[in-house]
JSON list of C-alpha atoms in Angstrom, two decimals:
[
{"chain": "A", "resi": 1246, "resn": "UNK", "atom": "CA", "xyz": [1.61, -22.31, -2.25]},
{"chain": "A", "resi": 1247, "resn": "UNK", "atom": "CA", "xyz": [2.50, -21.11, -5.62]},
{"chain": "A", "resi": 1248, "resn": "UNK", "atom": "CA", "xyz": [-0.39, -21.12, -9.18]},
{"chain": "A", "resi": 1249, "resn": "UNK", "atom": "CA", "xyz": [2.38, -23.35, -11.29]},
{"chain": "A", "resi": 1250, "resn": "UNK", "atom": "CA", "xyz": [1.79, -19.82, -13.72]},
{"chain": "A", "resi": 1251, "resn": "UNK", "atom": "CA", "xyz": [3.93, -17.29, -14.82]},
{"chain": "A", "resi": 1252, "resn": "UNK", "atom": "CA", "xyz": [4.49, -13.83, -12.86]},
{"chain": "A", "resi": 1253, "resn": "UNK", "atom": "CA", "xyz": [5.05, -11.58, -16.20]},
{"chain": "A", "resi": 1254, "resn": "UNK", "atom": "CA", "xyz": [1.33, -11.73, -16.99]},
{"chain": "A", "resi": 1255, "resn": "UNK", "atom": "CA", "xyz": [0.01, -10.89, -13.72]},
{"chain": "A", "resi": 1256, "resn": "UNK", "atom": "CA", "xyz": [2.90, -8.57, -12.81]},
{"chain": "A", "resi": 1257, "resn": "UNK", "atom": "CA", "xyz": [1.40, -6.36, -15.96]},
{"chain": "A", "resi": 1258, "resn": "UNK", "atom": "CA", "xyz": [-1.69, -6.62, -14.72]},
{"chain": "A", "resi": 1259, "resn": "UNK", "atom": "CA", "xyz": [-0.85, -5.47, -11.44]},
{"chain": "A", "resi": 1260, "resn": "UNK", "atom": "CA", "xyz": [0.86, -2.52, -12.74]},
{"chain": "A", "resi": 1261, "resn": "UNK", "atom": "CA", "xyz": [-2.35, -1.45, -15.19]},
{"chain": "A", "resi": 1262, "resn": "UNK", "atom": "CA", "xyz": [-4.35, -1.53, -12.18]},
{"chain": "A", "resi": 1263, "resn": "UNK", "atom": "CA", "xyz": [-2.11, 0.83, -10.15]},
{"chain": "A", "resi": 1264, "resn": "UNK", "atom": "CA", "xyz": [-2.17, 3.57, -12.97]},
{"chain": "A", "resi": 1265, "resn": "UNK", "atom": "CA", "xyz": [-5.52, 3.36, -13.26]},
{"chain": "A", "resi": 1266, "resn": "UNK", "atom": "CA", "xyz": [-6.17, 3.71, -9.42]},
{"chain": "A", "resi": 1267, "resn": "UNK", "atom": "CA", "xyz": [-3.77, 6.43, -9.27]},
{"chain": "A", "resi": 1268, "resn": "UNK", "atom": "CA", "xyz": [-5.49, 7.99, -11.59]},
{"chain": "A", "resi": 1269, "resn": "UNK", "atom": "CA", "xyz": [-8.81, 7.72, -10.44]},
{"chain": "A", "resi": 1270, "resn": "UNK", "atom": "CA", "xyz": [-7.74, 9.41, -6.97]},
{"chain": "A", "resi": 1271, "resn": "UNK", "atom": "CA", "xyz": [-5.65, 12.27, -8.56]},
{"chain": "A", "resi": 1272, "resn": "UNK", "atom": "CA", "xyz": [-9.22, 12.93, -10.12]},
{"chain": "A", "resi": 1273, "resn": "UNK", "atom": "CA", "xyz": [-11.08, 12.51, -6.86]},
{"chain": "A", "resi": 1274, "resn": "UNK", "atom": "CA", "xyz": [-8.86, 14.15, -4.59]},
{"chain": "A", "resi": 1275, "resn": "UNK", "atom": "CA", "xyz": [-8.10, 16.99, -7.35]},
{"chain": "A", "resi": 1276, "resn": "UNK", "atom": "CA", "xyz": [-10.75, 17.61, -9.54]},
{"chain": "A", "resi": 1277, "resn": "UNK", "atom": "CA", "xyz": [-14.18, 16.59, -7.20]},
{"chain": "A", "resi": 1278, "resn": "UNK", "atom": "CA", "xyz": [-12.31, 17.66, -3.70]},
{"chain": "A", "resi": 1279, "resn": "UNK", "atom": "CA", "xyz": [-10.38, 20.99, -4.68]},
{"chain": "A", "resi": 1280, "resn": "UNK", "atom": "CA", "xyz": [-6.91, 19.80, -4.91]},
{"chain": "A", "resi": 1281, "resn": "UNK", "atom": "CA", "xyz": [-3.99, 19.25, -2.37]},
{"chain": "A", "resi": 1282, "resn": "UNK", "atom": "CA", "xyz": [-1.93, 21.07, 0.25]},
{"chain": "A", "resi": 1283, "resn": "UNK", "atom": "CA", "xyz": [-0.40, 21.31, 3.23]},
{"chain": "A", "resi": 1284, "resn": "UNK", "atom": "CA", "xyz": [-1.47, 24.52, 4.59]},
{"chain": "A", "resi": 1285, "resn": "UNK", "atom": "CA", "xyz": [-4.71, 26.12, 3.63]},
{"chain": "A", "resi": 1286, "resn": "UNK", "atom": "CA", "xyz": [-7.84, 27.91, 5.28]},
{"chain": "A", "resi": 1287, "resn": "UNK", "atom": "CA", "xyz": [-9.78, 25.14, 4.18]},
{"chain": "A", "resi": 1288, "resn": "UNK", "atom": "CA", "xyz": [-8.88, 21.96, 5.81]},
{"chain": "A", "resi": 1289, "resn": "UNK", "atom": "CA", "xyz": [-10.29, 19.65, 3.40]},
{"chain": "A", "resi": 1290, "resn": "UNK", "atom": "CA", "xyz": [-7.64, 20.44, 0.83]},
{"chain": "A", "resi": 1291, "resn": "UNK", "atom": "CA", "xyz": [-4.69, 19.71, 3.61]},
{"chain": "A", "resi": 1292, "resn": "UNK", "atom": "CA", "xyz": [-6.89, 16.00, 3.67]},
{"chain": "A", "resi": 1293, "resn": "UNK", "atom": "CA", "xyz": [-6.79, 15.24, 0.32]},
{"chain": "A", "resi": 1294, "resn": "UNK", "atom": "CA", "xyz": [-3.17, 14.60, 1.06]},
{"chain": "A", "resi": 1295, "resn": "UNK", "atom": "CA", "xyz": [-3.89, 11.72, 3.10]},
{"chain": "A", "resi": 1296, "resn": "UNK", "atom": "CA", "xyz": [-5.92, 9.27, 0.37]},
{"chain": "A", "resi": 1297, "resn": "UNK", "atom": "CA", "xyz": [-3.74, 10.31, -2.42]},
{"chain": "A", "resi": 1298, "resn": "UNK", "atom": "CA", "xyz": [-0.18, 9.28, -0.36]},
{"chain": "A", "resi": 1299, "resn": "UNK", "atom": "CA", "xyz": [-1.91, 6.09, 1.28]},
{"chain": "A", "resi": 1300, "resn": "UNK", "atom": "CA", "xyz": [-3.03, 4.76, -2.19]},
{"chain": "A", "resi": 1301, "resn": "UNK", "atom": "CA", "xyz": [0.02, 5.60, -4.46]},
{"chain": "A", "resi": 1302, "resn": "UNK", "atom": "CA", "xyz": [2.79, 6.05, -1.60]},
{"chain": "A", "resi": 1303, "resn": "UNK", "atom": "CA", "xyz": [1.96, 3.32, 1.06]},
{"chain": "A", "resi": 1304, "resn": "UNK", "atom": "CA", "xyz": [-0.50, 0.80, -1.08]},
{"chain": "A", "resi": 1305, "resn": "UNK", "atom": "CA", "xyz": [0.83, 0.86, -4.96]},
{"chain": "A", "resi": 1306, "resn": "UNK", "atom": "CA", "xyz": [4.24, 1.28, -3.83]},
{"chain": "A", "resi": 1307, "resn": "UNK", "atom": "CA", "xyz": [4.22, -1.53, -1.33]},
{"chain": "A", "resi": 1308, "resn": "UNK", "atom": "CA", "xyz": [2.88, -3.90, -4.01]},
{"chain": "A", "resi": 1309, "resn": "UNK", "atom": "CA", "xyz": [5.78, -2.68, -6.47]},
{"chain": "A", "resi": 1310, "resn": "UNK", "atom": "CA", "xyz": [8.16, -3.64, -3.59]},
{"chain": "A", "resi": 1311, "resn": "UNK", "atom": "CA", "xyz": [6.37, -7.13, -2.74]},
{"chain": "A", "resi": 1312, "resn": "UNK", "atom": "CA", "xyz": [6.22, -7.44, -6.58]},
{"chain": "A", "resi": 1313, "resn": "UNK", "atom": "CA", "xyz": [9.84, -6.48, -7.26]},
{"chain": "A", "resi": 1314, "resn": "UNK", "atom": "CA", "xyz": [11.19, -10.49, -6.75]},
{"chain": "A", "resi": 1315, "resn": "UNK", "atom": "CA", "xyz": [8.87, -11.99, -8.91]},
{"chain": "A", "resi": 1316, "resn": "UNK", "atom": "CA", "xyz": [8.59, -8.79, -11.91]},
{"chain": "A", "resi": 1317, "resn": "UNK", "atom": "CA", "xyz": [12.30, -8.86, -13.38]},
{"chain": "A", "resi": 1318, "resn": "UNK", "atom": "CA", "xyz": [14.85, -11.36, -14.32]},
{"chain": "A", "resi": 1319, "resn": "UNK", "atom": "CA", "xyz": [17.70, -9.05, -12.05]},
{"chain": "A", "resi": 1320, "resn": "UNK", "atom": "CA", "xyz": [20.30, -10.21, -10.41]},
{"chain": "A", "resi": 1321, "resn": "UNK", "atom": "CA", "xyz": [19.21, -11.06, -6.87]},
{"chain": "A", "resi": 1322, "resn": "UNK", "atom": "CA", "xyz": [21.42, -8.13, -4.90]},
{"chain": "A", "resi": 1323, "resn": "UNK", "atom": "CA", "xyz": [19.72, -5.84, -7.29]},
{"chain": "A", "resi": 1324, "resn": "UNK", "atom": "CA", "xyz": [16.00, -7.13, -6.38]},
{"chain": "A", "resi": 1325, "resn": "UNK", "atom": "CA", "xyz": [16.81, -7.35, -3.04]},
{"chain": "A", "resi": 1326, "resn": "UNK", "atom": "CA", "xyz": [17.59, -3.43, -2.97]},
{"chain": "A", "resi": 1327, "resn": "UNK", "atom": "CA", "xyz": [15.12, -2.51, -4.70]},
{"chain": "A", "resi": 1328, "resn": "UNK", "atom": "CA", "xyz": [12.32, -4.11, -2.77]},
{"chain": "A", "resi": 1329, "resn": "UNK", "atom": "CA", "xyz": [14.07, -2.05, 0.23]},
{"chain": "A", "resi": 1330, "resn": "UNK", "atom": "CA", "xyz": [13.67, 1.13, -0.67]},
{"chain": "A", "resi": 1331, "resn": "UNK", "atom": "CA", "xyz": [10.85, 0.55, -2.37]},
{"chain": "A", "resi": 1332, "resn": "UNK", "atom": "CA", "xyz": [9.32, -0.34, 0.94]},
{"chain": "A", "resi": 1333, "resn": "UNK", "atom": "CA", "xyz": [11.22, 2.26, 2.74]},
{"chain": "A", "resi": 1334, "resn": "UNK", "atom": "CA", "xyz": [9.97, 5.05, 0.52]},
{"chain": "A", "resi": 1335, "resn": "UNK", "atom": "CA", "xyz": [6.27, 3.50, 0.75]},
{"chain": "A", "resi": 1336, "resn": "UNK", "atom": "CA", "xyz": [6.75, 3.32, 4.76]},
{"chain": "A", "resi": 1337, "resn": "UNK", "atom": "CA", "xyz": [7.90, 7.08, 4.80]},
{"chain": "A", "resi": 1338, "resn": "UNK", "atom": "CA", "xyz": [4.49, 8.30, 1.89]},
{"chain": "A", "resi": 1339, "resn": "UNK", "atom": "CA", "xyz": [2.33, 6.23, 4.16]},
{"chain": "A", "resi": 1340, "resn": "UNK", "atom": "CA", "xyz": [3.53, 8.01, 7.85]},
{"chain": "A", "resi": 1341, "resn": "UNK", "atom": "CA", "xyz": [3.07, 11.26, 5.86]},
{"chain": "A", "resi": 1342, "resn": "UNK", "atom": "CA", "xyz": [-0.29, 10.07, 4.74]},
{"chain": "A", "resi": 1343, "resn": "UNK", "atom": "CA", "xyz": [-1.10, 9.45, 8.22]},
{"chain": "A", "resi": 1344, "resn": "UNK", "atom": "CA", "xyz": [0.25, 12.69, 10.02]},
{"chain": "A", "resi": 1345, "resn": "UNK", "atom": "CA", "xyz": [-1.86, 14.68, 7.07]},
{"chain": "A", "resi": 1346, "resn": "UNK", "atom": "CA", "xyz": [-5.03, 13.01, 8.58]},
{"chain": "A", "resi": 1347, "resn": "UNK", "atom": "CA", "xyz": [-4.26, 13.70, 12.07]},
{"chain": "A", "resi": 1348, "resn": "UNK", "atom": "CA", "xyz": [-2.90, 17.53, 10.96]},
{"chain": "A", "resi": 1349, "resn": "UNK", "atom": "CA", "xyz": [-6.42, 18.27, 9.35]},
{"chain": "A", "resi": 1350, "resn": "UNK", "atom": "CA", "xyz": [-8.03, 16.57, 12.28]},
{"chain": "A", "resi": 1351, "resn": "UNK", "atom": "CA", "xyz": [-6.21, 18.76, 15.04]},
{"chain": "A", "resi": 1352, "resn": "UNK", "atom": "CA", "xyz": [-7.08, 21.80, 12.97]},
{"chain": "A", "resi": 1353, "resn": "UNK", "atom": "CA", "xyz": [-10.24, 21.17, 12.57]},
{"chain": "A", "resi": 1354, "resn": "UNK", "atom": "CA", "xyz": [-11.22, 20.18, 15.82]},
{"chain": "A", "resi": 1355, "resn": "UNK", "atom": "CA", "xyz": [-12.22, 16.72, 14.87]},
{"chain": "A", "resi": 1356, "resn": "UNK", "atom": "CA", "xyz": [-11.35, 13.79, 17.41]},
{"chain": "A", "resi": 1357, "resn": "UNK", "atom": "CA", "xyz": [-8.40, 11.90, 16.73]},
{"chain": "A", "resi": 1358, "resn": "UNK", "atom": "CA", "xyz": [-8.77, 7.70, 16.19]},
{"chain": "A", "resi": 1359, "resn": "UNK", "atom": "CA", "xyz": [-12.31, 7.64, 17.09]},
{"chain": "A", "resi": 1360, "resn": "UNK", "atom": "CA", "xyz": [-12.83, 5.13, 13.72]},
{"chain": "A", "resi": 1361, "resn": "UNK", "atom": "CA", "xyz": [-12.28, 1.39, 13.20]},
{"chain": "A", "resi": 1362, "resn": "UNK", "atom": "CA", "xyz": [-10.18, 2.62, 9.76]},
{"chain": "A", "resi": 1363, "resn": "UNK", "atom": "CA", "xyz": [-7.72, 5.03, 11.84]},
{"chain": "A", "resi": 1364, "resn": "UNK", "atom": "CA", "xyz": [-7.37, 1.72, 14.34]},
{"chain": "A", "resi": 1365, "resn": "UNK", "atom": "CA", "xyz": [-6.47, -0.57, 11.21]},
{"chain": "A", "resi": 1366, "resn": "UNK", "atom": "CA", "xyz": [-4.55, 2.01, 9.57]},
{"chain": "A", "resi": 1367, "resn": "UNK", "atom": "CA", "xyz": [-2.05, 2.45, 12.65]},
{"chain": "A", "resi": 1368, "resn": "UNK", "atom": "CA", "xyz": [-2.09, -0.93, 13.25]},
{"chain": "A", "resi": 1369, "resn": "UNK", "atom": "CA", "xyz": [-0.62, -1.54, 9.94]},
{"chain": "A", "resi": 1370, "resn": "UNK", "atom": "CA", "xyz": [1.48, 1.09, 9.55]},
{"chain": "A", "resi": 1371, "resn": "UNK", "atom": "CA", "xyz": [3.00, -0.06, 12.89]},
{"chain": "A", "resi": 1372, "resn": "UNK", "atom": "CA", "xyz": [3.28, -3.74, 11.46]},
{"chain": "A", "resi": 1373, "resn": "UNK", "atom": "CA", "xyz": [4.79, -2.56, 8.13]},
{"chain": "A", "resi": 1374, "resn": "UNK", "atom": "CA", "xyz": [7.19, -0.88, 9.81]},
{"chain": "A", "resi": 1375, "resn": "UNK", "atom": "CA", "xyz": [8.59, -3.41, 12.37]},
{"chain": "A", "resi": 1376, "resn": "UNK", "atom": "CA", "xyz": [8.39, -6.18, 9.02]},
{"chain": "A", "resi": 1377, "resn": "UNK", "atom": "CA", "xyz": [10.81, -3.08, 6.91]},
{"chain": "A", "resi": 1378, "resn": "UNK", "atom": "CA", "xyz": [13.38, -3.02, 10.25]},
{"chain": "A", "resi": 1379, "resn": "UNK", "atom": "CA", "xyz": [13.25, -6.91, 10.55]},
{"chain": "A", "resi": 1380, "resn": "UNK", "atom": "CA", "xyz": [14.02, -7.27, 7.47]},
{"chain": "A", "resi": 1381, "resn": "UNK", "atom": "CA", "xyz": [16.52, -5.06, 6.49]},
{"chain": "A", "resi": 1382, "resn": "UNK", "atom": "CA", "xyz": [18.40, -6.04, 9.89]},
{"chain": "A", "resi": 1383, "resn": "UNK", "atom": "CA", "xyz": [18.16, -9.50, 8.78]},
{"chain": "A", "resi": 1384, "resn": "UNK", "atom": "CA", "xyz": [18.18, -10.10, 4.86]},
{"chain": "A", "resi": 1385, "resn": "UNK", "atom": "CA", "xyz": [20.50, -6.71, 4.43]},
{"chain": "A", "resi": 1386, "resn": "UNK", "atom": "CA", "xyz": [22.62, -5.33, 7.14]},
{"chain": "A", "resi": 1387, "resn": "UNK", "atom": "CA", "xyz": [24.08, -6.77, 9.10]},
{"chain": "A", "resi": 1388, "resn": "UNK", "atom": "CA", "xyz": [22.67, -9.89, 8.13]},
{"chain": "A", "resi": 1389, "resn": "UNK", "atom": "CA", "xyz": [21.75, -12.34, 9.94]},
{"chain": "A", "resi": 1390, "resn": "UNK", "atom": "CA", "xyz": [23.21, -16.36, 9.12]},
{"chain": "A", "resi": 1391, "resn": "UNK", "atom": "CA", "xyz": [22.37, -18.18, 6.29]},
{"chain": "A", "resi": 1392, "resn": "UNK", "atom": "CA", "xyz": [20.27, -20.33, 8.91]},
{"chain": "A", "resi": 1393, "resn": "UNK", "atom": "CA", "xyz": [18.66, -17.90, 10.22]},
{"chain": "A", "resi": 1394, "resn": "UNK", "atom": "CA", "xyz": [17.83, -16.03, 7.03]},
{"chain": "A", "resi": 1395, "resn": "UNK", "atom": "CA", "xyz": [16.79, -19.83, 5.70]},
{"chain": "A", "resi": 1396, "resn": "UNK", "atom": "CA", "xyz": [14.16, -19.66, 8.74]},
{"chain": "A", "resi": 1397, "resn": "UNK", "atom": "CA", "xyz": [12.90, -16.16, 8.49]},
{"chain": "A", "resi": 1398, "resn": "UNK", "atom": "CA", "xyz": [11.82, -16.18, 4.99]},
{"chain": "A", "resi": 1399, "resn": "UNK", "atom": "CA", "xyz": [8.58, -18.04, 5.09]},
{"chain": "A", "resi": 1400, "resn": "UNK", "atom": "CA", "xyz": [7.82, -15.41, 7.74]},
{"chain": "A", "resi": 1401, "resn": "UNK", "atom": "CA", "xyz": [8.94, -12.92, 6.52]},
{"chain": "A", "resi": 1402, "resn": "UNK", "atom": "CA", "xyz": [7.25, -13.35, 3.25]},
{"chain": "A", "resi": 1403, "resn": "UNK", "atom": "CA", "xyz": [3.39, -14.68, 5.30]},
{"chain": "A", "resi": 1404, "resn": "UNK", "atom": "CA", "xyz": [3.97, -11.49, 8.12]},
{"chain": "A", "resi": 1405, "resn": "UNK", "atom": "CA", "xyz": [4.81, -9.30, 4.91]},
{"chain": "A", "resi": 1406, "resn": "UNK", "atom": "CA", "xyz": [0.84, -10.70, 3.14]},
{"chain": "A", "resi": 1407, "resn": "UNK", "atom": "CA", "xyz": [-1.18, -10.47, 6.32]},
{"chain": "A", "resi": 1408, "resn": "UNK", "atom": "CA", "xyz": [0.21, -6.89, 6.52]},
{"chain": "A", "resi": 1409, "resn": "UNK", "atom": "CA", "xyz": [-0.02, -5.89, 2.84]},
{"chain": "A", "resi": 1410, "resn": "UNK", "atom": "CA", "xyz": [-4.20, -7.68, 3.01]},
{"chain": "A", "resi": 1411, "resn": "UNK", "atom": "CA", "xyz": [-4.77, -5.05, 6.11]},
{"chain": "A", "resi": 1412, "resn": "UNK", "atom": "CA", "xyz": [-3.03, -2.21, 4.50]},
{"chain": "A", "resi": 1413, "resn": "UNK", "atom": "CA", "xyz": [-5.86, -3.21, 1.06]},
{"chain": "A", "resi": 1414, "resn": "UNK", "atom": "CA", "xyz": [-8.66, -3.34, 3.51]},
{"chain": "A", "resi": 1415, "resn": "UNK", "atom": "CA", "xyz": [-8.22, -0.23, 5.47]},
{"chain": "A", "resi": 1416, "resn": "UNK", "atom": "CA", "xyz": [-7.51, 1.51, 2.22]},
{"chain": "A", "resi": 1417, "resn": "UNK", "atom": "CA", "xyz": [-11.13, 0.40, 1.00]},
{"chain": "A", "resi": 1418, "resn": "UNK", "atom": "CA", "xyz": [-12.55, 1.13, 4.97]},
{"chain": "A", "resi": 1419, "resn": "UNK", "atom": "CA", "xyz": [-11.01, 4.53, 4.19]},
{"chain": "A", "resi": 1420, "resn": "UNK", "atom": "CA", "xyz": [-12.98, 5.05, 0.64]},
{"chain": "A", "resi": 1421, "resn": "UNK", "atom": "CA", "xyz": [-16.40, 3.73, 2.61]},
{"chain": "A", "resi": 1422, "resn": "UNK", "atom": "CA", "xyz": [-15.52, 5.92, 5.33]},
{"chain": "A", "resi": 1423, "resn": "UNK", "atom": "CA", "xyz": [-15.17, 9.26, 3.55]},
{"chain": "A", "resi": 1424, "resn": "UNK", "atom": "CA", "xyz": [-17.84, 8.25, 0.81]},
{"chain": "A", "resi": 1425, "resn": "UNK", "atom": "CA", "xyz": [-20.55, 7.89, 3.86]},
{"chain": "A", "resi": 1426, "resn": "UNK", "atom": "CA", "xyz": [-19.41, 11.21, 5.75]},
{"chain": "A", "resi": 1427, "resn": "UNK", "atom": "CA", "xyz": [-19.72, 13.34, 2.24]},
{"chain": "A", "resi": 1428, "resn": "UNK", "atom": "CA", "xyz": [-23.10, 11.56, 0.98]},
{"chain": "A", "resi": 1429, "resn": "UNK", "atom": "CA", "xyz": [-24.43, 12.34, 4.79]},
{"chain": "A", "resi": 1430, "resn": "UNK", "atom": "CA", "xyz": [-23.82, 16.18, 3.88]},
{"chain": "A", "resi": 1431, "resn": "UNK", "atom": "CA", "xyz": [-25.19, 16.00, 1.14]},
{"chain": "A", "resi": 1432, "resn": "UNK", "atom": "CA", "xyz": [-23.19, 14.31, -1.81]},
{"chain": "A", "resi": 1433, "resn": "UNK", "atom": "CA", "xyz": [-25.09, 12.85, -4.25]},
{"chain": "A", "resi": 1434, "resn": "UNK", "atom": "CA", "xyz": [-25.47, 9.01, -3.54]},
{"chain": "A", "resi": 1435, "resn": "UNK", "atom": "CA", "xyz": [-25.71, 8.01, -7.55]},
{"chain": "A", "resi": 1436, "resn": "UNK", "atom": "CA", "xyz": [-23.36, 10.62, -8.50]},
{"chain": "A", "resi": 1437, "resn": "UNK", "atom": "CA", "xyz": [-20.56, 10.64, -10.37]},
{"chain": "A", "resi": 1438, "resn": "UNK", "atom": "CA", "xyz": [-18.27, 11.38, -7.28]},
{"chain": "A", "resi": 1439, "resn": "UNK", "atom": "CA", "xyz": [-19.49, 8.99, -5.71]},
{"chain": "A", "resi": 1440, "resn": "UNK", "atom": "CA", "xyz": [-19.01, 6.09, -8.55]},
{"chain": "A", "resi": 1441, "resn": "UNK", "atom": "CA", "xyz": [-15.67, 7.22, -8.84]},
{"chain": "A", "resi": 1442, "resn": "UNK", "atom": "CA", "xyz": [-14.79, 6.99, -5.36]},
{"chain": "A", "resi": 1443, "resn": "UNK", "atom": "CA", "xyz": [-16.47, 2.81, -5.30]},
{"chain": "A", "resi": 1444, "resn": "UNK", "atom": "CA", "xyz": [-14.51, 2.19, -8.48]},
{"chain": "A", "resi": 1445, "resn": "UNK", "atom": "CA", "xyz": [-11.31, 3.26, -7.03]},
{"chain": "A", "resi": 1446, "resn": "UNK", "atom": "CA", "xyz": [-11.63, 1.05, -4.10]},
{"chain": "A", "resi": 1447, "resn": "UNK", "atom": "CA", "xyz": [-12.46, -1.93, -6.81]},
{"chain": "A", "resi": 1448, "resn": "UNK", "atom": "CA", "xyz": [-9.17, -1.39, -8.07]},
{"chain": "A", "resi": 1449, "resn": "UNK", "atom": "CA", "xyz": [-7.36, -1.15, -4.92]},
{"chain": "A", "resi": 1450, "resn": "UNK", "atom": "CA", "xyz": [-8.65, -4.61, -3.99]},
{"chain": "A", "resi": 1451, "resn": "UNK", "atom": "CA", "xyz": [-7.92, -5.63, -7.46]},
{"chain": "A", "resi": 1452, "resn": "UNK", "atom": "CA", "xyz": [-4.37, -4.36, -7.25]},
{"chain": "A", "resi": 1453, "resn": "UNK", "atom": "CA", "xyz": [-4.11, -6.28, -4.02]},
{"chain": "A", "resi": 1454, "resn": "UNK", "atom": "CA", "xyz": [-5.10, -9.82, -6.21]},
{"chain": "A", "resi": 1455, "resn": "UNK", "atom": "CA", "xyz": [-2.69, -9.39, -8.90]},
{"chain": "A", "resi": 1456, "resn": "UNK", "atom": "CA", "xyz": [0.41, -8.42, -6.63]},
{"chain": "A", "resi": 1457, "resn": "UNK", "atom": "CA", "xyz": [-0.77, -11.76, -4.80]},
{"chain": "A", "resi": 1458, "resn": "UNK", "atom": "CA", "xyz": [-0.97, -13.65, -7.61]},
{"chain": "A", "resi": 1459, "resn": "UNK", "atom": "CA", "xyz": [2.36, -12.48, -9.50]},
{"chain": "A", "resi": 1460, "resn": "UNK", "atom": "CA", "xyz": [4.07, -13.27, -6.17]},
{"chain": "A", "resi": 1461, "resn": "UNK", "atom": "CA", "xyz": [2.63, -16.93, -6.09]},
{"chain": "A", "resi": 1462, "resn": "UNK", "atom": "CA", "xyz": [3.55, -17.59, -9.53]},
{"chain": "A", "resi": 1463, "resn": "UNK", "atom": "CA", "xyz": [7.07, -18.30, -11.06]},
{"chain": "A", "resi": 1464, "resn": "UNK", "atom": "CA", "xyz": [9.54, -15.63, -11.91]},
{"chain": "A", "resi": 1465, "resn": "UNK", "atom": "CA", "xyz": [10.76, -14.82, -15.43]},
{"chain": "A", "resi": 1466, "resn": "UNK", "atom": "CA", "xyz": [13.91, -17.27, -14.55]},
{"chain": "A", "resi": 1467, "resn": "UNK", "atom": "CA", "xyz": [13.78, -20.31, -12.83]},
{"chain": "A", "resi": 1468, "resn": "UNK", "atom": "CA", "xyz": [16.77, -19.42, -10.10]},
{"chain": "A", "resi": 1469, "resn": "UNK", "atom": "CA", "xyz": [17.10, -18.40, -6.57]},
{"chain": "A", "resi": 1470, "resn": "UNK", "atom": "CA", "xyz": [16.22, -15.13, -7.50]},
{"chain": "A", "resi": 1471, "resn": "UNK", "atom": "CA", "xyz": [12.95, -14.94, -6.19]},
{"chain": "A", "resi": 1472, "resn": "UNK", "atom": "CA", "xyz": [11.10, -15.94, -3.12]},
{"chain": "A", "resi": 1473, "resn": "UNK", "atom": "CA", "xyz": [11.19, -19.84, -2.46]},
{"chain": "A", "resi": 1474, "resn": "UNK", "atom": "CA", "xyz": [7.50, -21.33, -2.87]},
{"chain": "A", "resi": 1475, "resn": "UNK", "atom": "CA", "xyz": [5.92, -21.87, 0.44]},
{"chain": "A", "resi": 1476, "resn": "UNK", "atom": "CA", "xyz": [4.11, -24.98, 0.27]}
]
């Protein structure tokens, strides 16, 4: 299924959208939760790491990487590396992300994957990471034959969505999660913490649109560049 539109537009878009989200976290995370790091008496601040590397490491970065075939008029060798280690580095954020949630769990004697959003989130993780080895085993090296590459791609590219959609949705299951826990001790429900913690989860799901709408609509050159249009 492709729009018939071009990718340039939405590709923008997309990119807006992750700067702004980015932004909004760095605030949250930062400014309204004390900051970041990776050893500290309070726990919290060792958390922080965990929303900040799943948004702009694992969910931004993955988009950029889905986006990468559809966002420039490169040569395809070029676009093909690039949505590699694009993927790569988001896979590697995103297990860091995850091990930061777990470390401030363990030391803060909080159950491990009690939640529907840690089952999701390994889930996908899991998925993303299988999809990054298929892929690179087959599109990169070795390489698999020009039949069986032929085959894989529609796969490739519908596994690659249903993965990227769960990764968006856990991300926003992670926002309603946290939001409920802190307004339960006490955070203000109307606040501006609170507000800014909604609005970045609008933006992650918007992200999520416009990365699936600049990869259903044509790239800047009408070659094999790009992913073929599954119809």
């Amino acid at each position: 299924m492709a729009t018939g539109l071009k990718a340039l537009p939405f590709s923008f878009g997309a990119h807006f959208l992750a700067l702004i989200a980015a932004i909004m976290v760095l605030v949250w995370c930062i400014h309204f939760r004390g900051g970041l790091a990776w050893e500290a008496e309070n726990k919290n601040l060792i958390f922080n790491i965990h929303p900040v590397l799943m948004l702009i490491g694992f969910i931004i970065l993955g988009g950029e990487a889905i986006m990468s075939y559809k966002s420039f008029p490169l040569e395809k060798q070029v676009k093909k590396k690039i949505h590699l280690v694009l993927h790569a580095i988001a896979l590697i954020l995103g297990i860091i992300g995850i091990y930061t949630a777990f470390k401030n769990h363990n030391e803060s004697n909080i159950p491990n994957m009690y939640s529907l959003h840690s089952w999701v989130g390994i889930g996908a993780i899991t998925l993303y990471g299988i999809q990054w080895i298929y892929g690179f085993v087959v599109f990169f090296y070795p390489g698999g034959s020009s039949e069986i590459r032929r085959d894989s791609l529609p796969w490739h590219v519908l596994f690659g969505m249903f993965v990227y959609v769960a990764a968006v949705a856990n991300a926003c299951l992670g926002f309603l999660e946290k939001l409920t826990f802190l307004e339960v001790n006490g955070l203000e429900k109307y606040g501006s913490e609170a507000f800014l913690v909604n609005f970045t989860a609008i933006a992650t799901v918007l992200y999520g649109v416009f990365v699936f709408l600049t990869i259903l609509s044509e790239a800047p050159t009408s070659d094999d560049h790009s992913y073929t249009a599954i119809s």
